[in-house]
Amino acid sequence: MASIISVNLPENSYSIHINAGGLNNIGEKASHLAIGKKILVVSNPEIFDYYGQITIDSLQNQGFEVNYHLIPAGENYKNLESIAQIYDTALKCRLERNSTLMALGGGVVGDMTGFAAATWLRGINFVQIPTSLLAMVDASVGGKTGVNHPQGKNLIGAFYQPKLVLIDPSVLKTLPEREFRAGMAEVIKYGVIWDKNLFEALESAQSIDSLNNFDEALLNDILTRSCQAKADVVGQDEKESGIRAILNYGHTIGHAIESLTNYETFVHGEAVAIGMVAAGRVAVKMRLWTENEAHRQDELIAKTGLPTTIPHYLKVEEIIDHLQMDKKVKDGKVRFILPEAIGKVQICDRISSEILSETLSILIN
């Protein structure tokens, strides 16, 4: 099965190609882009061992001059020091303004490669080849790039759109099950904020906690629906001045939990899952949606094998304090994305400290 989804923007529109085995044809895809001949592939050692040579061979067969740069795996390396090392390799390879940085990896690799592309020579070409489910359905689409600051996640970054996103579902076979489940958190997010039918399809599936439990049609449907949802939202609001903020559902508290645990306890999707549970509970307390809908969401998250509680050693006060450093704070108010129904959410900055404290206290386990 193959799908092509268009991300339609006032400038810099591009396509998402979903195609099993498509990685073998990245050279041919790249040859149709208006880019130069020099490409620097950025990856991490594990992903590069699996897919680096396939990528390089395909590009070289189309006449591209290819080099590569490897970043150690992990959120702890998503920082300006790693970006400086990409710059060093870009300089060594004499990348020019029509050259390309190509991200081959998960969300960390994609975010850093995109930020390096946005800032090297004031902006060079950028291509995304996501290799994790989370990156396929979320991080690779929409042009958010960046690195972490010691005080908060993704505080340094830029909106910078890729020229192409190539999604090859077959590479998921080497993805650890924990990372697959983490990606499912973002899929559930799209069901809650945008696509009721996607949510119900996940509810109907017998099991969704492992790639082994997905047939090809269901996996393609999840990838296509999720990418289409993000393309629809980004097409309306490229730089998050309005509706795009709904894509942060579950992320406000999720980012705080990631940062407070030094990115060592949870991977991103796990923290987002906890954040979605918290947001759902807040919405119930504010009478925006029902206990039944919150229960359905929490059951679906649990069905995926994702966490639903906050570690006991985190304090309510420190989580609330950390929320003030969130990128979505506006005029000193933390903005939350809260559900009204399955498939519909709202942006809210009027949550009382009492409701927030009560919700977090209940979830700490």
Short mmCIF file of N, CA and C in Angstrom, two decimals, residues 123-281:
data_model
loop_
_atom_site.label_atom_id
_atom_site.label_comp_id
_atom_site.label_asym_id
_atom_site.label_seq_id
_atom_site.Cartn_x
_atom_site.Cartn_y
_atom_site.Cartn_z
N GLY A 123 20.04 28.60 6.22
CA GLY A 123 18.96 27.73 5.75
C GLY A 123 19.32 26.96 4.50
N ILE A 124 19.44 25.62 4.63
CA ILE A 124 19.66 24.76 3.47
C ILE A 124 18.53 23.73 3.42
N ASN A 125 18.53 22.90 2.39
CA ASN A 125 17.46 21.93 2.19
C ASN A 125 17.46 20.88 3.30
N PHE A 126 16.28 20.33 3.52
CA PHE A 126 16.07 19.40 4.62
C PHE A 126 15.09 18.32 4.18
N VAL A 127 15.44 17.05 4.42
CA VAL A 127 14.58 15.92 4.09
C VAL A 127 14.43 15.04 5.33
N GLN A 128 13.22 14.57 5.58
CA GLN A 128 12.93 13.72 6.73
C GLN A 128 12.68 12.28 6.30
N ILE A 129 13.44 11.34 6.92
CA ILE A 129 13.16 9.91 6.78
C ILE A 129 12.97 9.37 8.20
N PRO A 130 11.76 9.44 8.73
CA PRO A 130 11.53 8.99 10.10
C PRO A 130 11.57 7.46 10.21
N THR A 131 12.16 6.96 11.30
CA THR A 131 12.29 5.52 11.47
C THR A 131 11.56 5.00 12.71
N SER A 132 10.95 5.89 13.48
CA SER A 132 10.13 5.46 14.62
C SER A 132 8.68 5.81 14.35
N LEU A 133 7.76 5.13 15.01
CA LEU A 133 6.34 5.42 14.80
C LEU A 133 6.02 6.85 15.23
N LEU A 134 6.59 7.29 16.36
CA LEU A 134 6.33 8.64 16.83
C LEU A 134 6.78 9.68 15.81
N ALA A 135 7.96 9.47 15.23
CA ALA A 135 8.46 10.41 14.23
C ALA A 135 7.61 10.36 12.96
N MET A 136 7.15 9.17 12.59
CA MET A 136 6.35 9.04 11.37
C MET A 136 5.03 9.79 11.46
N VAL A 137 4.35 9.67 12.60
CA VAL A 137 3.01 10.25 12.70
C VAL A 137 3.03 11.67 13.22
N ASP A 138 4.17 12.13 13.76
CA ASP A 138 4.15 13.44 14.39
C ASP A 138 5.39 14.27 14.11
N ALA A 139 6.54 13.86 14.64
CA ALA A 139 7.70 14.75 14.67
C ALA A 139 8.22 15.13 13.29
N SER A 140 8.06 14.25 12.30
CA SER A 140 8.64 14.52 10.98
C SER A 140 7.80 15.48 10.15
N VAL A 141 6.56 15.73 10.58
CA VAL A 141 5.62 16.53 9.79
C VAL A 141 5.36 17.86 10.49
N GLY A 142 5.39 18.94 9.75
CA GLY A 142 4.98 20.22 10.31
C GLY A 142 6.08 21.23 10.52
N GLY A 143 7.34 20.81 10.42
CA GLY A 143 8.43 21.78 10.42
C GLY A 143 8.90 22.28 11.77
N LYS A 144 8.47 21.66 12.87
CA LYS A 144 9.02 22.05 14.17
C LYS A 144 10.39 21.41 14.33
N THR A 145 11.40 22.24 14.57
CA THR A 145 12.75 21.75 14.77
C THR A 145 13.30 22.37 16.05
N GLY A 146 14.32 21.75 16.63
CA GLY A 146 14.88 22.37 17.81
C GLY A 146 15.65 21.43 18.71
N VAL A 147 16.15 22.01 19.80
CA VAL A 147 16.90 21.27 20.81
C VAL A 147 16.41 21.71 22.19
N ASN A 148 16.82 20.95 23.19
CA ASN A 148 16.42 21.26 24.56
C ASN A 148 17.38 22.24 25.22
N HIS A 149 16.85 23.00 26.13
CA HIS A 149 17.64 23.83 27.04
C HIS A 149 17.67 23.09 28.38
N PRO A 150 18.70 23.23 29.19
CA PRO A 150 18.72 22.53 30.48
C PRO A 150 17.48 22.77 31.33
N GLN A 151 16.79 23.89 31.12
CA GLN A 151 15.60 24.22 31.92
C GLN A 151 14.29 23.81 31.26
N GLY A 152 14.35 23.29 30.05
CA GLY A 152 13.08 22.93 29.42
C GLY A 152 13.26 22.31 28.05
N LYS A 153 12.23 21.57 27.61
CA LYS A 153 12.27 20.83 26.36
C LYS A 153 11.95 21.74 25.18
N ASN A 154 12.77 21.63 24.13
CA ASN A 154 12.53 22.32 22.86
C ASN A 154 12.39 23.83 22.99
N LEU A 155 13.08 24.43 23.94
CA LEU A 155 13.00 25.88 24.10
C LEU A 155 13.78 26.62 23.02
N ILE A 156 14.70 25.93 22.36
CA ILE A 156 15.52 26.52 21.30
C ILE A 156 15.12 25.85 19.99
N GLY A 157 14.69 26.63 19.00
CA GLY A 157 14.28 25.98 17.76
C GLY A 157 13.76 26.95 16.72
N ALA A 158 13.25 26.37 15.65
CA ALA A 158 12.72 27.18 14.54
C ALA A 158 11.66 26.37 13.81
N PHE A 159 10.73 27.07 13.17
CA PHE A 159 9.83 26.43 12.22
C PHE A 159 10.56 26.35 10.89
N TYR A 160 10.76 25.15 10.39
CA TYR A 160 11.51 24.98 9.14
C TYR A 160 11.02 23.71 8.45
N GLN A 161 10.38 23.89 7.32
CA GLN A 161 9.71 22.77 6.66
C GLN A 161 10.68 21.92 5.83
N PRO A 162 10.48 20.61 5.83
CA PRO A 162 11.28 19.75 4.96
C PRO A 162 10.85 19.87 3.50
N LYS A 163 11.69 19.40 2.62
CA LYS A 163 11.33 19.32 1.19
C LYS A 163 10.51 18.06 0.90
N LEU A 164 10.68 17.06 1.76
CA LEU A 164 10.03 15.77 1.55
C LEU A 164 10.04 15.00 2.88
N VAL A 165 8.96 14.26 3.14
CA VAL A 165 8.94 13.28 4.22
C VAL A 165 8.69 11.92 3.59
N LEU A 166 9.63 10.99 3.80
CA LEU A 166 9.49 9.64 3.27
C LEU A 166 9.29 8.68 4.43
N ILE A 167 8.13 8.04 4.48
CA ILE A 167 7.80 7.09 5.53
C ILE A 167 7.77 5.69 4.95
N ASP A 168 8.66 4.84 5.44
CA ASP A 168 8.72 3.44 5.03
C ASP A 168 8.33 2.58 6.23
N PRO A 169 7.08 2.10 6.27
CA PRO A 169 6.62 1.34 7.45
C PRO A 169 7.45 0.09 7.72
N SER A 170 8.12 -0.44 6.71
CA SER A 170 8.87 -1.68 6.92
C SER A 170 10.04 -1.49 7.89
N VAL A 171 10.51 -0.27 8.08
CA VAL A 171 11.63 -0.07 9.00
C VAL A 171 11.18 -0.22 10.46
N LEU A 172 9.88 -0.21 10.71
CA LEU A 172 9.39 -0.35 12.08
C LEU A 172 9.69 -1.74 12.65
N LYS A 173 10.04 -2.68 11.80
CA LYS A 173 10.30 -4.03 12.29
C LYS A 173 11.52 -4.07 13.21
N THR A 174 12.39 -3.09 13.13
CA THR A 174 13.56 -3.05 14.02
C THR A 174 13.35 -2.09 15.19
N LEU A 175 12.15 -1.53 15.33
CA LEU A 175 11.86 -0.58 16.40
C LEU A 175 11.53 -1.35 17.69
N PRO A 176 12.18 -1.02 18.81
CA PRO A 176 11.83 -1.68 20.07
C PRO A 176 10.36 -1.48 20.42
N GLU A 177 9.76 -2.47 21.05
CA GLU A 177 8.32 -2.39 21.34
C GLU A 177 7.98 -1.19 22.22
N ARG A 178 8.87 -0.84 23.14
CA ARG A 178 8.61 0.33 23.98
C ARG A 178 8.46 1.59 23.13
N GLU A 179 9.30 1.72 22.12
CA GLU A 179 9.24 2.89 21.25
C GLU A 179 8.00 2.85 20.37
N PHE A 180 7.59 1.64 19.98
CA PHE A 180 6.35 1.54 19.19
C PHE A 180 5.16 2.01 20.03
N ARG A 181 5.09 1.55 21.27
CA ARG A 181 4.00 1.97 22.14
C ARG A 181 4.03 3.48 22.37
N ALA A 182 5.22 4.04 22.50
CA ALA A 182 5.34 5.49 22.68
C ALA A 182 4.77 6.24 21.48
N GLY A 183 4.98 5.73 20.30
CA GLY A 183 4.41 6.34 19.10
C GLY A 183 2.89 6.26 19.09
N MET A 184 2.35 5.20 19.68
CA MET A 184 0.90 5.06 19.72
C MET A 184 0.25 6.15 20.56
N ALA A 185 0.98 6.74 21.48
CA ALA A 185 0.43 7.86 22.25
C ALA A 185 0.05 9.01 21.32
N GLU A 186 0.89 9.30 20.35
CA GLU A 186 0.59 10.37 19.40
C GLU A 186 -0.58 9.99 18.50
N VAL A 187 -0.69 8.72 18.16
CA VAL A 187 -1.82 8.27 17.35
C VAL A 187 -3.13 8.47 18.12
N ILE A 188 -3.14 8.07 19.38
CA ILE A 188 -4.33 8.28 20.22
C ILE A 188 -4.65 9.77 20.31
N LYS A 189 -3.60 10.59 20.42
CA LYS A 189 -3.80 12.04 20.48
C LYS A 189 -4.60 12.53 19.28
N TYR A 190 -4.25 12.09 18.09
CA TYR A 190 -4.99 12.52 16.90
C TYR A 190 -6.44 12.07 16.97
N GLY A 191 -6.69 10.90 17.52
CA GLY A 191 -8.06 10.45 17.67
C GLY A 191 -8.87 11.34 18.58
N VAL A 192 -8.25 11.81 19.66
CA VAL A 192 -8.95 12.66 20.62
C VAL A 192 -9.18 14.06 20.08
N ILE A 193 -8.16 14.62 19.42
CA ILE A 193 -8.25 16.04 19.04
C ILE A 193 -8.92 16.26 17.69
N TRP A 194 -8.97 15.22 16.82
CA TRP A 194 -9.32 15.51 15.42
C TRP A 194 -10.15 14.44 14.73
N ASP A 195 -9.86 13.16 14.99
CA ASP A 195 -10.38 12.09 14.14
C ASP A 195 -11.08 11.04 15.00
N LYS A 196 -12.37 11.22 15.21
CA LYS A 196 -13.16 10.29 16.02
C LYS A 196 -13.12 8.87 15.44
N ASN A 197 -13.13 8.76 14.12
CA ASN A 197 -13.11 7.44 13.49
C ASN A 197 -11.80 6.70 13.78
N LEU A 198 -10.70 7.43 13.83
CA LEU A 198 -9.42 6.82 14.18
C LEU A 198 -9.48 6.30 15.61
N PHE A 199 -10.00 7.10 16.52
CA PHE A 199 -10.12 6.68 17.91
C PHE A 199 -10.94 5.39 18.02
N GLU A 200 -12.07 5.35 17.33
CA GLU A 200 -12.94 4.18 17.40
C GLU A 200 -12.31 2.96 16.75
N ALA A 201 -11.50 3.18 15.71
CA ALA A 201 -10.80 2.06 15.09
C ALA A 201 -9.79 1.44 16.06
N LEU A 202 -9.13 2.29 16.84
CA LEU A 202 -8.19 1.79 17.84
C LEU A 202 -8.93 1.05 18.95
N GLU A 203 -10.08 1.57 19.34
CA GLU A 203 -10.89 0.88 20.35
C GLU A 203 -11.32 -0.50 19.86
N SER A 204 -11.63 -0.62 18.59
CA SER A 204 -12.14 -1.87 18.03
C SER A 204 -11.04 -2.90 17.80
N ALA A 205 -9.80 -2.44 17.66
CA ALA A 205 -8.69 -3.36 17.40
C ALA A 205 -8.50 -4.28 18.60
N GLN A 206 -8.22 -5.54 18.32
CA GLN A 206 -8.09 -6.51 19.41
C GLN A 206 -6.93 -6.18 20.32
N SER A 207 -5.81 -5.75 19.73
CA SER A 207 -4.63 -5.41 20.52
C SER A 207 -3.83 -4.36 19.77
N ILE A 208 -3.27 -3.39 20.50
CA ILE A 208 -2.52 -2.31 19.83
C ILE A 208 -1.21 -2.00 20.56
N ASP A 209 -0.71 -2.95 21.32
CA ASP A 209 0.48 -2.69 22.11
C ASP A 209 1.77 -3.20 21.46
N SER A 210 1.66 -3.73 20.25
CA SER A 210 2.84 -4.27 19.57
C SER A 210 2.63 -4.24 18.07
N LEU A 211 3.71 -4.00 17.34
CA LEU A 211 3.64 -4.01 15.89
C LEU A 211 3.18 -5.37 15.38
N ASN A 212 3.48 -6.42 16.12
CA ASN A 212 3.10 -7.77 15.71
C ASN A 212 1.59 -7.94 15.65
N ASN A 213 0.85 -7.06 16.32
CA ASN A 213 -0.60 -7.17 16.35
C ASN A 213 -1.30 -6.31 15.30
N PHE A 214 -0.52 -5.72 14.41
CA PHE A 214 -1.07 -4.89 13.35
C PHE A 214 -0.92 -5.59 12.01
N ASP A 215 -2.03 -5.68 11.27
CA ASP A 215 -1.87 -6.11 9.89
C ASP A 215 -1.50 -4.89 9.04
N GLU A 216 -1.10 -5.13 7.83
CA GLU A 216 -0.60 -4.06 6.98
C GLU A 216 -1.64 -2.98 6.75
N ALA A 217 -2.89 -3.39 6.58
CA ALA A 217 -3.95 -2.41 6.29
C ALA A 217 -4.18 -1.49 7.49
N LEU A 218 -4.20 -2.05 8.70
CA LEU A 218 -4.43 -1.24 9.90
C LEU A 218 -3.27 -0.29 10.13
N LEU A 219 -2.04 -0.77 9.95
CA LEU A 219 -0.88 0.09 10.13
C LEU A 219 -0.89 1.23 9.13
N ASN A 220 -1.19 0.92 7.87
CA ASN A 220 -1.24 1.98 6.86
C ASN A 220 -2.34 2.99 7.16
N ASP A 221 -3.48 2.50 7.69
CA ASP A 221 -4.57 3.39 8.04
C ASP A 221 -4.16 4.33 9.18
N ILE A 222 -3.46 3.81 10.17
CA ILE A 222 -3.00 4.63 11.29
C ILE A 222 -2.02 5.69 10.81
N LEU A 223 -1.05 5.29 9.99
CA LEU A 223 -0.07 6.24 9.48
C LEU A 223 -0.74 7.31 8.62
N THR A 224 -1.62 6.88 7.73
CA THR A 224 -2.26 7.83 6.81
C THR A 224 -3.17 8.79 7.55
N ARG A 225 -4.02 8.28 8.44
CA ARG A 225 -4.94 9.15 9.17
C ARG A 225 -4.20 10.13 10.07
N SER A 226 -3.16 9.66 10.74
CA SER A 226 -2.41 10.54 11.63
C SER A 226 -1.69 11.63 10.85
N CYS A 227 -1.03 11.26 9.78
CA CYS A 227 -0.33 12.27 8.97
C CYS A 227 -1.30 13.23 8.31
N GLN A 228 -2.46 12.73 7.88
CA GLN A 228 -3.45 13.61 7.28
C GLN A 228 -3.99 14.60 8.31
N ALA A 229 -4.21 14.13 9.53
CA ALA A 229 -4.68 15.02 10.59
C ALA A 229 -3.67 16.14 10.84
N LYS A 230 -2.40 15.77 10.93
CA LYS A 230 -1.40 16.81 11.18
C LYS A 230 -1.27 17.74 9.99
N ALA A 231 -1.32 17.19 8.77
CA ALA A 231 -1.24 18.03 7.58
C ALA A 231 -2.41 19.02 7.52
N ASP A 232 -3.59 18.55 7.90
CA ASP A 232 -4.77 19.44 7.90
C ASP A 232 -4.58 20.60 8.88
N VAL A 233 -4.10 20.29 10.07
CA VAL A 233 -3.94 21.33 11.09
C VAL A 233 -2.81 22.29 10.71
N VAL A 234 -1.67 21.75 10.31
CA VAL A 234 -0.53 22.59 9.94
C VAL A 234 -0.86 23.46 8.73
N GLY A 235 -1.65 22.90 7.80
CA GLY A 235 -2.04 23.68 6.63
C GLY A 235 -2.87 24.91 6.99
N GLN A 236 -3.58 24.85 8.12
CA GLN A 236 -4.37 25.99 8.58
C GLN A 236 -3.54 26.96 9.42
N ASP A 237 -2.49 26.48 10.04
CA ASP A 237 -1.75 27.29 11.01
C ASP A 237 -0.32 26.77 11.11
N GLU A 238 0.53 27.27 10.20
CA GLU A 238 1.89 26.73 10.11
C GLU A 238 2.73 26.99 11.35
N LYS A 239 2.59 28.16 11.94
CA LYS A 239 3.53 28.56 13.01
C LYS A 239 2.86 28.72 14.37
N GLU A 240 1.79 27.98 14.57
CA GLU A 240 1.15 27.86 15.87
C GLU A 240 0.68 29.20 16.44
N SER A 241 0.03 29.97 15.61
CA SER A 241 -0.58 31.21 16.10
C SER A 241 -2.03 30.99 16.51
N GLY A 242 -2.54 29.78 16.24
CA GLY A 242 -3.94 29.50 16.57
C GLY A 242 -4.18 28.02 16.75
N ILE A 243 -4.90 27.41 15.78
CA ILE A 243 -5.39 26.04 15.95
C ILE A 243 -4.27 25.01 16.10
N ARG A 244 -3.09 25.27 15.56
CA ARG A 244 -2.03 24.27 15.64
C ARG A 244 -1.70 23.90 17.09
N ALA A 245 -1.98 24.78 18.02
CA ALA A 245 -1.70 24.49 19.42
C ALA A 245 -2.40 23.21 19.90
N ILE A 246 -3.49 22.79 19.23
CA ILE A 246 -4.19 21.59 19.69
C ILE A 246 -3.32 20.34 19.52
N LEU A 247 -2.30 20.41 18.67
CA LEU A 247 -1.40 19.28 18.50
C LEU A 247 -0.58 19.02 19.76
N ASN A 248 -0.61 19.97 20.69
CA ASN A 248 0.12 19.82 21.95
C ASN A 248 -0.71 19.12 23.02
N TYR A 249 -1.82 18.54 22.66
CA TYR A 249 -2.64 17.83 23.65
C TYR A 249 -1.79 16.80 24.39
N GLY A 250 -1.79 16.89 25.72
CA GLY A 250 -1.01 15.97 26.54
C GLY A 250 0.43 16.37 26.73
N HIS A 251 0.89 17.35 25.96
CA HIS A 251 2.31 17.69 25.97
C HIS A 251 2.70 18.66 27.08
N THR A 252 1.77 19.47 27.55
CA THR A 252 2.12 20.49 28.54
C THR A 252 2.64 19.83 29.82
N ILE A 253 1.84 18.97 30.41
CA ILE A 253 2.28 18.24 31.60
C ILE A 253 3.31 17.18 31.21
N GLY A 254 3.16 16.59 30.04
CA GLY A 254 4.12 15.59 29.58
C GLY A 254 5.53 16.12 29.51
N HIS A 255 5.70 17.31 28.93
CA HIS A 255 7.04 17.91 28.85
C HIS A 255 7.61 18.19 30.23
N ALA A 256 6.76 18.65 31.15
CA ALA A 256 7.23 18.92 32.52
C ALA A 256 7.74 17.63 33.17
N ILE A 257 7.01 16.55 32.98
CA ILE A 257 7.42 15.27 33.57
C ILE A 257 8.73 14.78 32.96
N GLU A 258 8.86 14.91 31.63
CA GLU A 258 10.12 14.53 30.99
C GLU A 258 11.30 15.29 31.57
N SER A 259 11.14 16.60 31.65
CA SER A 259 12.23 17.45 32.10
C SER A 259 12.58 17.18 33.57
N LEU A 260 11.57 17.05 34.42
CA LEU A 260 11.80 16.84 35.85
C LEU A 260 12.41 15.48 36.16
N THR A 261 12.27 14.54 35.25
CA THR A 261 12.89 13.22 35.42
C THR A 261 14.15 13.09 34.57
N ASN A 262 14.66 14.24 34.10
CA ASN A 262 15.93 14.30 33.36
C ASN A 262 15.95 13.42 32.11
N TYR A 263 14.78 13.21 31.51
CA TYR A 263 14.65 12.43 30.27
C TYR A 263 15.16 11.00 30.43
N GLU A 264 15.17 10.52 31.67
CA GLU A 264 15.72 9.18 31.94
C GLU A 264 14.65 8.16 32.31
N THR A 265 13.50 8.62 32.78
CA THR A 265 12.45 7.71 33.25
C THR A 265 11.46 7.35 32.15
N PHE A 266 11.09 8.34 31.35
CA PHE A 266 10.09 8.15 30.31
C PHE A 266 10.63 8.56 28.95
N VAL A 267 10.23 7.83 27.92
CA VAL A 267 10.42 8.34 26.57
C VAL A 267 9.25 9.28 26.28
N HIS A 268 9.36 10.07 25.22
CA HIS A 268 8.41 11.17 24.98
C HIS A 268 6.96 10.71 24.97
N GLY A 269 6.66 9.67 24.24
CA GLY A 269 5.28 9.23 24.11
C GLY A 269 4.68 8.78 25.44
N GLU A 270 5.51 8.20 26.31
CA GLU A 270 5.02 7.78 27.62
C GLU A 270 4.61 8.99 28.46
N ALA A 271 5.44 10.05 28.42
CA ALA A 271 5.11 11.27 29.16
C ALA A 271 3.86 11.93 28.59
N VAL A 272 3.70 11.91 27.27
CA VAL A 272 2.51 12.47 26.64
C VAL A 272 1.26 11.69 27.06
N ALA A 273 1.38 10.38 27.18
CA ALA A 273 0.24 9.56 27.62
C ALA A 273 -0.23 10.00 29.00
N ILE A 274 0.71 10.21 29.92
CA ILE A 274 0.35 10.68 31.25
C ILE A 274 -0.29 12.06 31.16
N GLY A 275 0.27 12.91 30.30
CA GLY A 275 -0.28 14.25 30.12
C GLY A 275 -1.69 14.23 29.57
N MET A 276 -2.00 13.27 28.69
CA MET A 276 -3.36 13.17 28.16
C MET A 276 -4.34 12.73 29.25
N VAL A 277 -3.91 11.79 30.08
CA VAL A 277 -4.77 11.38 31.19
C VAL A 277 -5.05 12.57 32.09
N ALA A 278 -4.02 13.34 32.41
CA ALA A 278 -4.19 14.52 33.27
C ALA A 278 -5.13 15.54 32.63
N ALA A 279 -4.93 15.82 31.35
CA ALA A 279 -5.78 16.79 30.66
C ALA A 279 -7.23 16.32 30.63
N GLY A 280 -7.42 15.02 30.43
CA GLY A 280 -8.78 14.49 30.44
C GLY A 280 -9.46 14.65 31.79
N ARG A 281 -8.70 14.41 32.85
CA ARG A 281 -9.25 14.56 34.21
C ARG A 281 -9.59 16.03 34.49
#
